[in-house]
mmCIF file of C-alpha atoms in Angstrom:
data_model
loop_
_atom_site.group_PDB
_atom_site.id
_atom_site.type_symbol
_atom_site.label_atom_id
_atom_site.label_comp_id
_atom_site.label_asym_id
_atom_site.label_seq_id
_atom_site.Cartn_x
_atom_site.Cartn_y
_atom_site.Cartn_z
ATOM 1 C CA SER A 1 14.836 -1.046 27.089
ATOM 2 C CA GLY A 2 16.600 -1.240 30.460
ATOM 3 C CA SER A 3 13.751 -3.223 32.021
ATOM 4 C CA LEU A 4 14.324 -6.135 29.615
ATOM 5 C CA ARG A 5 18.049 -6.359 30.283
ATOM 6 C CA LYS A 6 19.367 -9.013 32.672
ATOM 7 C CA ALA A 7 22.829 -9.166 34.204
ATOM 8 C CA VAL A 8 24.020 -12.771 34.042
ATOM 9 C CA LEU A 9 27.142 -14.597 35.171
ATOM 10 C CA VAL A 10 28.497 -16.602 32.236
ATOM 11 C CA ASP A 11 31.323 -18.169 34.247
ATOM 12 C CA GLY A 12 34.033 -17.451 36.794
ATOM 13 C CA CYS A 13 37.364 -18.841 37.938
ATOM 14 C CA ARG A 14 40.150 -18.347 40.413
ATOM 15 C CA ILE A 15 43.814 -19.143 40.512
ATOM 16 C CA PRO A 16 44.553 -21.486 43.446
ATOM 17 C CA PHE A 17 44.429 -19.509 46.703
ATOM 18 C CA ASN A 18 47.667 -20.092 48.616
ATOM 19 C CA LEU A 19 49.199 -18.863 51.852
ATOM 20 C CA SER A 20 51.259 -15.725 51.459
ATOM 21 C CA GLY A 21 55.000 -16.226 51.322
ATOM 22 C CA THR A 22 54.623 -19.594 49.586
ATOM 23 C CA VAL A 23 53.599 -20.350 45.989
ATOM 24 C CA TYR A 24 53.277 -16.754 44.760
ATOM 25 C CA GLN A 25 56.075 -15.118 46.707
ATOM 26 C CA LYS A 26 57.771 -13.965 43.484
ATOM 27 C CA ASP A 27 54.565 -12.651 41.844
ATOM 28 C CA LEU A 28 53.343 -9.076 41.937
ATOM 29 C CA GLY A 29 49.648 -8.470 42.544
ATOM 30 C CA VAL A 30 49.230 -7.367 38.941
ATOM 31 C CA GLU A 31 50.744 -10.666 37.789
ATOM 32 C CA LEU A 32 48.250 -12.658 39.879
ATOM 33 C CA ALA A 33 45.484 -10.559 38.322
ATOM 34 C CA GLN A 34 46.793 -11.357 34.832
ATOM 35 C CA LYS A 35 46.792 -15.091 35.591
ATOM 36 C CA SER A 36 43.112 -14.921 36.586
ATOM 37 C CA LEU A 37 42.104 -12.820 33.554
ATOM 38 C CA LYS A 38 43.977 -15.030 31.083
ATOM 39 C CA GLY A 39 42.528 -18.093 32.835
ATOM 40 C CA LEU A 40 38.984 -16.743 32.459
ATOM 41 C CA MET A 41 39.426 -15.875 28.770
ATOM 42 C CA THR A 42 40.862 -19.347 28.048
ATOM 43 C CA LYS A 43 38.224 -21.174 30.097
ATOM 44 C CA THR A 44 35.333 -19.376 28.368
ATOM 45 C CA ALA A 45 37.016 -19.144 24.928
ATOM 46 C CA MET A 46 36.110 -15.450 25.060
ATOM 47 C CA ASP A 47 37.622 -12.902 22.690
ATOM 48 C CA PRO A 48 38.889 -10.059 24.943
ATOM 49 C CA ALA A 49 38.076 -7.613 22.127
ATOM 50 C CA LEU A 50 34.369 -8.213 22.813
ATOM 51 C CA VAL A 51 34.688 -7.044 26.437
ATOM 52 C CA ASP A 52 33.282 -3.563 27.036
ATOM 53 C CA TYR A 53 34.727 -2.911 30.485
ATOM 54 C CA VAL A 54 37.011 -4.410 33.155
ATOM 55 C CA LEU A 55 36.368 -3.892 36.889
ATOM 56 C CA TYR A 56 38.973 -5.281 39.264
ATOM 57 C CA GLY A 57 39.429 -5.047 43.016
ATOM 58 C CA THR A 58 42.395 -4.978 45.344
ATOM 59 C CA VAL A 59 42.925 -3.716 48.888
ATOM 60 C CA ILE A 60 46.623 -3.225 49.624
ATOM 61 C CA GLN A 61 47.576 -1.183 46.590
ATOM 62 C CA GLU A 62 50.952 -1.236 44.925
ATOM 63 C CA PRO A 63 51.574 2.438 43.955
ATOM 64 C CA LYS A 64 53.061 1.450 40.555
ATOM 65 C CA THR A 65 49.808 -0.278 39.562
ATOM 66 C CA SER A 66 47.225 1.854 41.365
ATOM 67 C CA ASN A 67 44.763 1.182 38.525
ATOM 68 C CA ILE A 68 45.466 -2.543 38.585
ATOM 69 C CA ALA A 69 42.363 -3.263 36.457
ATOM 70 C CA ARG A 70 43.856 -1.392 33.517
ATOM 71 C CA GLU A 71 47.419 -2.676 33.925
ATOM 72 C CA ALA A 72 46.328 -6.305 34.350
ATOM 73 C CA ALA A 73 43.900 -6.204 31.408
ATOM 74 C CA ILE A 74 46.280 -4.606 28.934
ATOM 75 C CA ASN A 75 48.997 -7.110 29.939
ATOM 76 C CA SER A 76 46.600 -10.061 29.584
ATOM 77 C CA GLY A 77 45.822 -9.554 25.916
ATOM 78 C CA PHE A 78 42.851 -7.199 26.235
ATOM 79 C CA PRO A 79 42.936 -4.564 23.476
ATOM 80 C CA SER A 80 44.099 -1.114 24.569
ATOM 81 C CA ASN A 81 40.653 0.339 23.814
ATOM 82 C CA VAL A 82 38.937 -1.712 26.576
ATOM 83 C CA PRO A 83 38.670 0.619 29.595
ATOM 84 C CA GLY A 84 38.859 -0.484 33.196
ATOM 85 C CA HIS A 85 38.967 0.831 36.720
ATOM 86 C CA THR A 86 39.988 -0.461 40.120
ATOM 87 C CA VAL A 87 37.718 -0.856 43.132
ATOM 88 C CA THR A 88 38.787 -0.993 46.750
ATOM 89 C CA GLN A 89 36.172 -1.825 49.373
ATOM 90 C CA ALA A 90 38.102 -4.030 51.771
ATOM 91 C CA CYS A 91 37.021 -7.693 51.707
ATOM 92 C CA ILE A 92 34.067 -7.049 49.365
ATOM 93 C CA SER A 93 36.078 -5.394 46.575
ATOM 94 C CA ALA A 94 35.323 -8.144 44.021
ATOM 95 C CA ASN A 95 31.654 -8.190 45.081
ATOM 96 C CA GLN A 96 31.522 -4.459 44.353
ATOM 97 C CA CYS A 97 33.115 -5.087 40.939
ATOM 98 C CA PHE A 98 30.441 -7.715 40.228
ATOM 99 C CA THR A 99 27.491 -5.504 41.181
ATOM 100 C CA THR A 100 28.975 -2.404 39.527
ATOM 101 C CA GLY A 101 29.336 -4.532 36.394
ATOM 102 C CA ALA A 102 25.656 -5.436 36.698
ATOM 103 C CA GLU A 103 24.755 -1.760 37.010
ATOM 104 C CA LYS A 104 26.696 -1.035 33.821
ATOM 105 C CA ILE A 105 24.873 -3.872 32.040
ATOM 106 C CA LEU A 106 21.406 -2.968 33.329
ATOM 107 C CA SER A 107 21.853 0.713 32.451
ATOM 108 C CA GLY A 108 22.933 -0.156 28.903
ATOM 109 C CA GLN A 109 26.481 1.177 29.423
ATOM 110 C CA ALA A 110 27.971 -2.243 28.656
ATOM 111 C CA ASP A 111 26.996 -5.666 27.333
ATOM 112 C CA VAL A 112 30.091 -7.608 28.404
ATOM 113 C CA VAL A 113 31.987 -6.944 31.637
ATOM 114 C CA VAL A 114 34.884 -8.751 33.275
ATOM 115 C CA ALA A 115 34.971 -8.373 37.072
ATOM 116 C CA GLY A 116 37.243 -9.786 39.748
ATOM 117 C CA GLY A 117 39.984 -9.023 42.212
ATOM 118 C CA CYS A 118 43.372 -10.034 43.569
ATOM 119 C CA GLU A 119 45.568 -9.711 46.625
ATOM 120 C CA THR A 120 49.137 -10.452 47.537
ATOM 121 C CA PHE A 121 50.561 -10.340 51.038
ATOM 122 C CA SER A 122 53.863 -11.737 49.777
ATOM 123 C CA ASP A 123 54.847 -8.322 48.433
ATOM 124 C CA VAL A 124 53.277 -5.392 50.268
ATOM 125 C CA PRO A 125 54.399 -1.757 49.909
ATOM 126 C CA ILE A 126 56.574 -0.978 52.954
ATOM 127 C CA ARG A 127 57.289 2.739 53.306
ATOM 128 C CA PHE A 128 59.542 5.102 55.196
ATOM 129 C CA SER A 129 57.857 6.723 58.199
ATOM 130 C CA ARG A 130 56.071 10.039 57.613
ATOM 131 C CA PRO A 131 58.815 12.221 59.211
ATOM 132 C CA VAL A 132 61.398 10.591 56.899
ATOM 133 C CA ARG A 133 59.130 10.912 53.827
ATOM 134 C CA GLN A 134 58.596 14.617 54.511
ATOM 135 C CA ARG A 135 62.335 15.185 54.694
ATOM 136 C CA LEU A 136 63.025 13.174 51.536
ATOM 137 C CA ILE A 137 60.541 15.368 49.664
ATOM 138 C CA LYS A 138 62.490 18.432 50.844
ATOM 139 C CA ALA A 139 65.887 16.862 50.051
ATOM 140 C CA PRO A 140 66.374 18.224 46.484
ATOM 141 C CA LYS A 141 65.937 21.786 47.761
ATOM 142 C CA ALA A 142 68.134 21.175 50.824
ATOM 143 C CA MET A 143 70.933 19.734 48.665
ATOM 144 C CA LYS A 144 71.352 23.106 47.007
ATOM 145 C CA LYS A 145 72.556 24.430 50.368
ATOM 146 C CA GLY A 146 75.229 21.752 50.576
ATOM 147 C CA ALA A 147 76.144 19.746 53.664
ATOM 148 C CA ALA A 148 74.492 22.248 56.030
ATOM 149 C CA GLY A 149 71.193 21.878 54.188
ATOM 150 C CA LEU A 150 71.297 18.095 54.323
ATOM 151 C CA LEU A 151 72.252 18.157 58.001
ATOM 152 C CA GLY A 152 69.299 20.435 58.678
ATOM 153 C CA LEU A 153 66.966 17.744 57.334
ATOM 154 C CA THR A 154 67.938 15.373 60.144
ATOM 155 C CA LYS A 155 66.943 17.888 62.829
ATOM 156 C CA GLY A 156 64.089 16.561 64.960
ATOM 157 C CA LEU A 157 64.316 12.988 63.609
ATOM 158 C CA LYS A 158 63.965 10.290 66.263
ATOM 159 C CA MET A 159 65.346 6.754 66.137
ATOM 160 C CA LYS A 160 61.811 5.325 65.874
ATOM 161 C CA ASP A 161 61.257 7.423 62.718
ATOM 162 C CA LEU A 162 63.848 5.280 60.921
ATOM 163 C CA ALA A 163 61.774 2.110 61.282
ATOM 164 C CA PRO A 164 59.879 1.134 58.080
ATOM 165 C CA GLU A 165 56.071 1.125 58.006
ATOM 166 C CA ALA A 166 54.086 -1.880 56.789
ATOM 167 C CA PRO A 167 50.477 -1.345 55.636
ATOM 168 C CA ALA A 168 48.160 -0.945 58.642
ATOM 169 C CA ILE A 169 45.868 -3.813 59.535
ATOM 170 C CA ALA A 170 44.068 -1.704 62.151
ATOM 171 C CA ASN A 171 40.981 0.256 61.130
ATOM 172 C CA TYR A 172 41.851 3.928 60.577
ATOM 173 C CA THR A 173 38.779 5.288 62.386
ATOM 174 C CA THR A 174 38.658 2.942 65.381
ATOM 175 C CA GLY A 175 42.339 2.036 65.660
ATOM 176 C CA GLU A 176 41.222 -1.539 66.298
ATOM 177 C CA VAL A 177 42.274 -4.640 64.370
ATOM 178 C CA MET A 178 39.444 -6.800 63.037
ATOM 179 C CA GLY A 179 40.354 -9.744 65.272
ATOM 180 C CA HIS A 180 39.599 -7.611 68.333
ATOM 181 C CA SER A 181 36.202 -6.725 66.845
ATOM 182 C CA ALA A 182 35.481 -10.408 66.153
ATOM 183 C CA ASP A 183 36.427 -11.329 69.706
ATOM 184 C CA ARG A 184 34.153 -8.669 71.214
ATOM 185 C CA LEU A 185 31.296 -9.545 68.836
ATOM 186 C CA SER A 186 31.548 -13.234 69.778
ATOM 187 C CA ALA A 187 31.354 -12.349 73.483
ATOM 188 C CA ARG A 188 28.346 -10.101 72.843
ATOM 189 C CA PHE A 189 26.400 -12.828 71.018
ATOM 190 C CA GLY A 190 27.435 -15.667 73.320
ATOM 191 C CA VAL A 191 29.568 -17.511 70.771
ATOM 192 C CA SER A 192 32.069 -19.707 72.626
ATOM 193 C CA ARG A 193 35.624 -20.691 71.729
ATOM 194 C CA ALA A 194 34.414 -24.281 71.204
ATOM 195 C CA ASP A 195 31.691 -23.064 68.795
ATOM 196 C CA GLN A 196 34.290 -21.163 66.789
ATOM 197 C CA ASP A 197 36.774 -24.017 66.659
ATOM 198 C CA ALA A 198 34.038 -26.455 65.595
ATOM 199 C CA PHE A 199 32.954 -24.113 62.791
ATOM 200 C CA ALA A 200 36.575 -23.699 61.614
ATOM 201 C CA LEU A 201 37.048 -27.483 61.661
ATOM 202 C CA ARG A 202 33.870 -27.903 59.596
ATOM 203 C CA SER A 203 35.223 -25.407 57.055
ATOM 204 C CA HIS A 204 38.496 -27.329 56.626
ATOM 205 C CA HIS A 205 36.777 -30.714 56.412
ATOM 206 C CA ASN A 206 34.248 -29.397 53.874
ATOM 207 C CA ALA A 207 36.990 -27.840 51.740
ATOM 208 C CA ALA A 208 39.105 -31.006 51.844
ATOM 209 C CA ALA A 209 36.108 -33.178 50.889
ATOM 210 C CA ALA A 210 35.077 -30.811 48.067
ATOM 211 C CA THR A 211 38.616 -30.729 46.680
ATOM 212 C CA GLU A 212 38.894 -34.516 46.921
ATOM 213 C CA ALA A 213 35.552 -34.909 45.105
ATOM 214 C CA GLY A 214 36.754 -32.625 42.285
ATOM 215 C CA LEU A 215 34.055 -30.009 42.964
ATOM 216 C CA TYR A 216 36.534 -27.165 42.460
ATOM 217 C CA GLU A 217 38.017 -28.492 39.209
ATOM 218 C CA ASP A 218 35.659 -26.282 37.201
ATOM 219 C CA GLU A 219 36.658 -23.174 39.177
ATOM 220 C CA ILE A 220 40.410 -23.328 39.641
ATOM 221 C CA VAL A 221 42.666 -22.551 36.682
ATOM 222 C CA ARG A 222 46.094 -24.178 36.680
ATOM 223 C CA THR A 223 48.629 -21.558 37.731
ATOM 224 C CA ASN A 224 52.409 -21.861 38.202
ATOM 225 C CA GLY A 225 51.889 -25.540 37.331
ATOM 226 C CA ILE A 226 49.475 -26.288 40.191
ATOM 227 C CA THR A 227 45.773 -26.430 41.044
ATOM 228 C CA THR A 228 46.225 -27.187 44.763
ATOM 229 C CA GLU A 229 45.415 -24.810 47.625
ATOM 230 C CA ASN A 230 47.709 -25.067 50.633
ATOM 231 C CA ASN A 231 45.651 -23.556 53.444
ATOM 232 C CA ILE A 232 43.190 -26.492 53.571
ATOM 233 C CA LYS A 233 43.876 -28.680 56.609
ATOM 234 C CA GLY A 234 41.730 -31.757 56.085
ATOM 235 C CA GLY A 235 43.526 -33.588 58.877
ATOM 236 C CA SER A 236 42.850 -30.918 61.485
ATOM 237 C CA THR A 237 41.169 -31.927 64.757
ATOM 238 C CA MET A 238 39.380 -30.146 67.605
ATOM 239 C CA GLU A 239 42.333 -31.038 69.858
ATOM 240 C CA LYS A 240 44.749 -29.202 67.534
ATOM 241 C CA LEU A 241 42.479 -26.161 67.266
ATOM 242 C CA GLN A 242 41.830 -25.998 70.989
ATOM 243 C CA SER A 243 45.552 -26.056 71.762
ATOM 244 C CA LEU A 244 46.055 -22.669 70.050
ATOM 245 C CA LYS A 245 46.405 -19.520 72.143
ATOM 246 C CA PRO A 246 44.177 -16.429 71.710
ATOM 247 C CA ALA A 247 45.602 -14.178 68.992
ATOM 248 C CA PHE A 248 44.081 -10.801 69.845
ATOM 249 C CA ILE A 249 42.590 -10.478 73.328
ATOM 250 C CA LYS A 250 44.981 -12.193 75.725
ATOM 251 C CA PRO A 251 44.759 -14.357 77.751
ATOM 252 C CA HIS A 252 40.990 -14.946 77.667
ATOM 253 C CA GLY A 253 39.998 -14.119 74.067
ATOM 254 C CA THR A 254 38.349 -16.707 71.812
ATOM 255 C CA VAL A 255 39.734 -15.772 68.372
ATOM 256 C CA THR A 256 42.869 -17.744 67.434
ATOM 257 C CA ALA A 257 44.965 -18.308 64.325
ATOM 258 C CA GLY A 258 42.925 -21.495 63.848
ATOM 259 C CA ASN A 259 39.474 -19.886 63.742
ATOM 260 C CA ALA A 260 40.478 -16.766 61.793
ATOM 261 C CA SER A 261 41.206 -16.533 58.054
ATOM 262 C CA ALA A 262 44.893 -16.569 57.100
ATOM 263 C CA LEU A 263 46.849 -14.076 54.983
ATOM 264 C CA THR A 264 46.461 -15.438 51.471
ATOM 265 C CA ASP A 265 47.591 -14.622 47.921
ATOM 266 C CA GLY A 266 45.153 -15.161 45.071
ATOM 267 C CA ALA A 267 43.009 -13.750 42.273
ATOM 268 C CA SER A 268 39.579 -14.357 40.769
ATOM 269 C CA ALA A 269 37.701 -13.292 37.649
ATOM 270 C CA MET A 270 34.099 -13.399 36.387
ATOM 271 C CA LEU A 271 32.588 -12.992 32.932
ATOM 272 C CA MET A 272 29.290 -11.095 33.042
ATOM 273 C CA MET A 273 26.970 -10.183 30.206
ATOM 274 C CA ASN A 274 23.588 -8.856 29.306
ATOM 275 C CA GLU A 275 21.518 -12.027 28.822
ATOM 276 C CA ALA A 276 20.716 -11.300 25.155
ATOM 277 C CA ARG A 277 24.424 -10.771 24.363
ATOM 278 C CA ALA A 278 25.384 -14.022 26.121
ATOM 279 C CA LEU A 279 22.847 -16.013 24.114
ATOM 280 C CA GLU A 280 23.880 -14.274 20.892
ATOM 281 C CA LEU A 281 27.504 -15.329 21.544
ATOM 282 C CA GLY A 282 26.417 -18.926 22.212
ATOM 283 C CA TYR A 283 26.865 -19.011 25.996
ATOM 284 C CA THR A 284 24.532 -20.584 28.538
ATOM 285 C CA PRO A 285 24.737 -18.379 31.634
ATOM 286 C CA LYS A 286 25.010 -19.944 35.103
ATOM 287 C CA SER A 287 23.080 -17.395 37.128
ATOM 288 C CA ILE A 288 21.251 -14.073 37.104
ATOM 289 C CA LEU A 289 22.014 -11.334 39.634
ATOM 290 C CA ARG A 290 18.595 -10.497 41.067
ATOM 291 C CA SER A 291 19.185 -8.250 44.077
ATOM 292 C CA TRP A 292 22.125 -6.704 45.913
ATOM 293 C CA ALA A 293 22.725 -4.376 48.822
ATOM 294 C CA TYR A 294 25.532 -2.568 50.592
ATOM 295 C CA VAL A 295 24.998 -1.416 54.150
ATOM 296 C CA ALA A 296 27.091 0.384 56.730
ATOM 297 C CA CYS A 297 27.016 0.017 60.507
ATOM 298 C CA ASP A 298 28.827 1.441 63.518
ATOM 299 C CA PRO A 299 32.500 0.426 63.075
ATOM 300 C CA PHE A 300 33.103 0.604 66.837
ATOM 301 C CA GLU A 301 30.441 -1.895 67.907
ATOM 302 C CA ASP A 302 29.034 -3.574 64.778
ATOM 303 C CA LEU A 303 32.075 -3.714 62.476
ATOM 304 C CA LEU A 304 31.436 -7.302 61.329
ATOM 305 C CA LEU A 305 27.638 -7.358 61.601
ATOM 306 C CA GLY A 306 26.984 -5.951 58.113
ATOM 307 C CA PRO A 307 25.893 -9.299 56.592
ATOM 308 C CA THR A 308 22.814 -9.454 58.853
ATOM 309 C CA TYR A 309 21.625 -5.994 57.803
ATOM 310 C CA ALA A 310 22.401 -6.647 54.130
ATOM 311 C CA ILE A 311 20.678 -10.060 54.083
ATOM 312 C CA ALA A 312 17.520 -8.522 55.575
ATOM 313 C CA LYS A 313 17.569 -5.907 52.822
ATOM 314 C CA VAL A 314 17.845 -8.303 49.856
ATOM 315 C CA LEU A 315 15.335 -10.819 51.216
ATOM 316 C CA LYS A 316 12.847 -7.984 51.750
ATOM 317 C CA GLU A 317 13.441 -6.586 48.274
ATOM 318 C CA MET A 318 12.919 -9.994 46.646
ATOM 319 C CA ASN A 319 10.020 -10.884 48.956
ATOM 320 C CA LEU A 320 11.796 -14.141 49.829
ATOM 321 C CA SER A 321 12.378 -15.996 53.077
ATOM 322 C CA ILE A 322 15.372 -18.137 54.065
ATOM 323 C CA ALA A 323 13.245 -21.200 53.195
ATOM 324 C CA ASP A 324 13.375 -20.110 49.520
ATOM 325 C CA ILE A 325 17.189 -20.080 49.478
ATOM 326 C CA GLY A 326 18.956 -23.272 48.401
ATOM 327 C CA VAL A 327 22.574 -22.129 48.508
ATOM 328 C CA ILE A 328 24.278 -19.886 51.087
ATOM 329 C CA GLU A 329 27.844 -18.625 50.747
ATOM 330 C CA ILE A 330 29.031 -16.404 53.617
ATOM 331 C CA HIS A 331 32.540 -15.002 53.774
ATOM 332 C CA GLU A 332 34.351 -16.490 56.777
ATOM 333 C CA ALA A 333 36.636 -13.709 57.995
ATOM 334 C CA PHE A 334 36.427 -15.255 61.467
ATOM 335 C CA ALA A 335 34.375 -18.200 62.713
ATOM 336 C CA GLY A 336 33.077 -15.943 65.496
ATOM 337 C CA GLN A 337 31.923 -13.316 63.002
ATOM 338 C CA VAL A 338 29.869 -15.827 60.963
ATOM 339 C CA LEU A 339 28.343 -17.409 64.060
ATOM 340 C CA SER A 340 27.534 -14.022 65.647
ATOM 341 C CA ASN A 341 25.676 -13.016 62.487
ATOM 342 C CA LEU A 342 23.760 -16.309 62.548
ATOM 343 C CA VAL A 343 22.734 -15.637 66.167
ATOM 344 C CA ALA A 344 21.656 -12.076 65.266
ATOM 345 C CA MET A 345 19.570 -13.317 62.311
ATOM 346 C CA GLU A 346 17.862 -15.953 64.430
ATOM 347 C CA SER A 347 17.012 -13.465 67.205
ATOM 348 C CA LYS A 348 13.501 -11.992 67.181
ATOM 349 C CA LYS A 349 14.681 -9.311 69.602
ATOM 350 C CA PHE A 350 17.504 -8.264 67.249
ATOM 351 C CA ALA A 351 14.966 -8.074 64.401
ATOM 352 C CA ASP A 352 12.659 -5.864 66.470
ATOM 353 C CA ASP A 353 15.476 -3.627 67.715
ATOM 354 C CA HIS A 354 17.523 -3.283 64.530
ATOM 355 C CA LEU A 355 15.696 -4.613 61.445
ATOM 356 C CA ASP A 356 12.294 -2.930 61.760
ATOM 357 C CA GLY A 357 10.849 -6.235 62.909
ATOM 358 C CA PHE A 358 12.021 -8.164 59.823
ATOM 359 C CA HIS A 359 12.935 -11.542 61.320
ATOM 360 C CA ILE A 360 15.363 -13.442 59.068
ATOM 361 C CA GLY A 361 15.318 -16.612 61.167
ATOM 362 C CA GLU A 362 17.667 -19.556 61.380
ATOM 363 C CA LEU A 363 20.017 -20.189 58.445
ATOM 364 C CA PRO A 364 20.271 -23.966 57.921
ATOM 365 C CA MET A 365 23.866 -25.058 58.399
ATOM 366 C CA ASP A 366 23.492 -27.738 55.694
ATOM 367 C CA LYS A 367 23.196 -24.959 53.088
ATOM 368 C CA ILE A 368 26.053 -22.777 54.355
ATOM 369 C CA ASN A 369 29.554 -23.005 52.812
ATOM 370 C CA THR A 370 29.207 -26.722 52.096
ATOM 371 C CA LEU A 371 32.450 -26.727 50.067
ATOM 372 C CA GLY A 372 34.477 -24.831 52.671
ATOM 373 C CA GLY A 373 35.009 -21.108 53.037
ATOM 374 C CA SER A 374 37.577 -18.402 53.700
ATOM 375 C CA LEU A 375 38.785 -20.090 56.905
ATOM 376 C CA SER A 376 39.945 -23.126 54.929
ATOM 377 C CA LEU A 377 40.352 -21.971 51.326
ATOM 378 C CA GLY A 378 42.054 -18.729 52.328
ATOM 379 C CA HIS A 379 41.102 -15.088 51.951
ATOM 380 C CA PRO A 380 42.951 -12.883 49.445
ATOM 381 C CA PHE A 381 41.050 -9.677 50.352
ATOM 382 C CA GLY A 382 40.340 -8.402 46.838
ATOM 383 C CA ALA A 383 39.577 -11.829 45.337
ATOM 384 C CA THR A 384 37.196 -13.566 47.754
ATOM 385 C CA GLY A 385 34.025 -12.037 46.266
ATOM 386 C CA GLY A 386 34.735 -13.683 42.924
ATOM 387 C CA ARG A 387 35.083 -17.061 44.633
ATOM 388 C CA LEU A 388 31.781 -16.626 46.491
ATOM 389 C CA VAL A 389 29.822 -15.737 43.330
ATOM 390 C CA THR A 390 31.362 -18.499 41.198
ATOM 391 C CA THR A 391 30.987 -21.212 43.855
ATOM 392 C CA ALA A 392 27.387 -20.226 44.631
ATOM 393 C CA SER A 393 26.492 -20.290 40.917
ATOM 394 C CA ASN A 394 28.125 -23.690 40.405
ATOM 395 C CA ARG A 395 26.324 -25.127 43.421
ATOM 396 C CA MET A 396 23.006 -24.030 41.905
ATOM 397 C CA VAL A 397 23.962 -25.462 38.515
ATOM 398 C CA ARG A 398 24.584 -28.792 40.292
ATOM 399 C CA GLY A 399 20.981 -28.692 41.506
ATOM 400 C CA GLU A 400 21.189 -27.194 44.983
ATOM 401 C CA GLY A 401 18.298 -24.772 44.546
ATOM 402 C CA LYS A 402 16.816 -21.925 42.562
ATOM 403 C CA TYR A 403 18.263 -19.071 44.651
ATOM 404 C CA ALA A 404 21.677 -18.434 46.183
ATOM 405 C CA LEU A 405 22.389 -15.957 48.948
ATOM 406 C CA ILE A 406 25.877 -14.457 49.219
ATOM 407 C CA ALA A 407 26.973 -12.280 52.133
ATOM 408 C CA ALA A 408 30.202 -10.746 53.391
ATOM 409 C CA CYS A 409 31.469 -8.315 55.989
ATOM 410 C CA ALA A 410 34.145 -5.722 55.277
ATOM 411 C CA ASP A 411 36.385 -3.435 57.300
ATOM 412 C CA GLY A 412 34.847 -0.108 58.191
ATOM 413 C CA GLY A 413 31.519 -1.660 59.206
ATOM 414 C CA ILE A 414 30.356 -2.282 55.649
ATOM 415 C CA GLY A 415 28.297 -5.315 54.703
ATOM 416 C CA HIS A 416 27.165 -6.818 51.415
ATOM 417 C CA ALA A 417 24.580 -9.360 50.341
ATOM 418 C CA CYS A 418 23.196 -10.429 46.989
ATOM 419 C CA ILE A 419 20.764 -12.969 45.616
ATOM 420 C CA LEU A 420 21.494 -14.980 42.486
ATOM 421 C CA GLU A 421 18.923 -17.015 40.581
ATOM 422 C CA ARG A 422 19.902 -20.190 38.771
ATOM 423 C CA TYR A 423 19.709 -19.563 35.038
ATOM 424 C CA GLY A 424 16.896 -21.381 33.292
ATOM 425 C CA ASP A 425 14.518 -21.225 36.291
ATOM 426 C CA ASN A 426 13.228 -17.765 35.472
#
């Protein structure tokens, strides 16, 4: 029966996350996805024919591979009878794949699911402007009228219409880029430039130390001959960070290139199963997905505050407090966004005004992103969720606690949180 089923993470991996325009500049998004899927199947010695479904996320879609889950799977050795679909939910696309996979498992629709996501900023679809596109669509008909018809197509075109269009970074509804939102949120919650730079520095130092200690060796699959990640700046200093100019609100803003996540190429993948199926196949799972939530807030004022609302929801549902959580992995879109959420969670007034009095309290910094985060490791939009889940599970396996809390913000004012339980503690 459904009540006896448990959605477990068997294992996960990522290809090395690297700055866009560097290591993967010749790879398509679908090729990065294939590298992660092949890496996962090799790492787990899993027969792709036993997979029931593939869920894969990406944000900036290449029109030729709009269902990237299907194209990547079928080109990674998965049999043609394994279905798959693509998820896009901004920076939590892979998280959505993970929880949708759990829903499939818990409802009995699947026993084995592969979930993950990828992103490339090295090769984004750049289009003609809309006025030019509309005329190109009419061109075949106009050509029948000869030169006069073709000349008629140029009527009303302006010089600016000839400029190509890159994918928009600004939110469609608000017209605002996320960095602006982070800057305003930081001001609202009293998070200073120095606070943000110190948090970014901590992220880089943690990531460098974790890499040096080999703590990511179990997660990163060798790709294009390397396992290194080139956004980590272990030698960074406060002086270097404080010398950077504001990137969004000038001249007095607090968000800079140093305390914001960089454009990154990468891919991740996770192998999920119903517990009974995992044991039957001889696997020892790493974690169990216990609770998850998606929330939405006002994109004008609270765009990046979703994690606070989502964390309150999952803690309430599980009847847990922050004291019960041993591992915390929060997506670092911006240092100011993470710190603003921490201030909101600690505030009794915020709890009374916005969380029906549910006071989350202070999140201990010694449990948060101890191996680095998106600021240092990089943030391929569609892939980050897979990194968060895999890292959190591995931290628990290494003895950091019974429960892990994962949280992330996403464009549009959407937030996600989930709670994992270390396998074997239940």
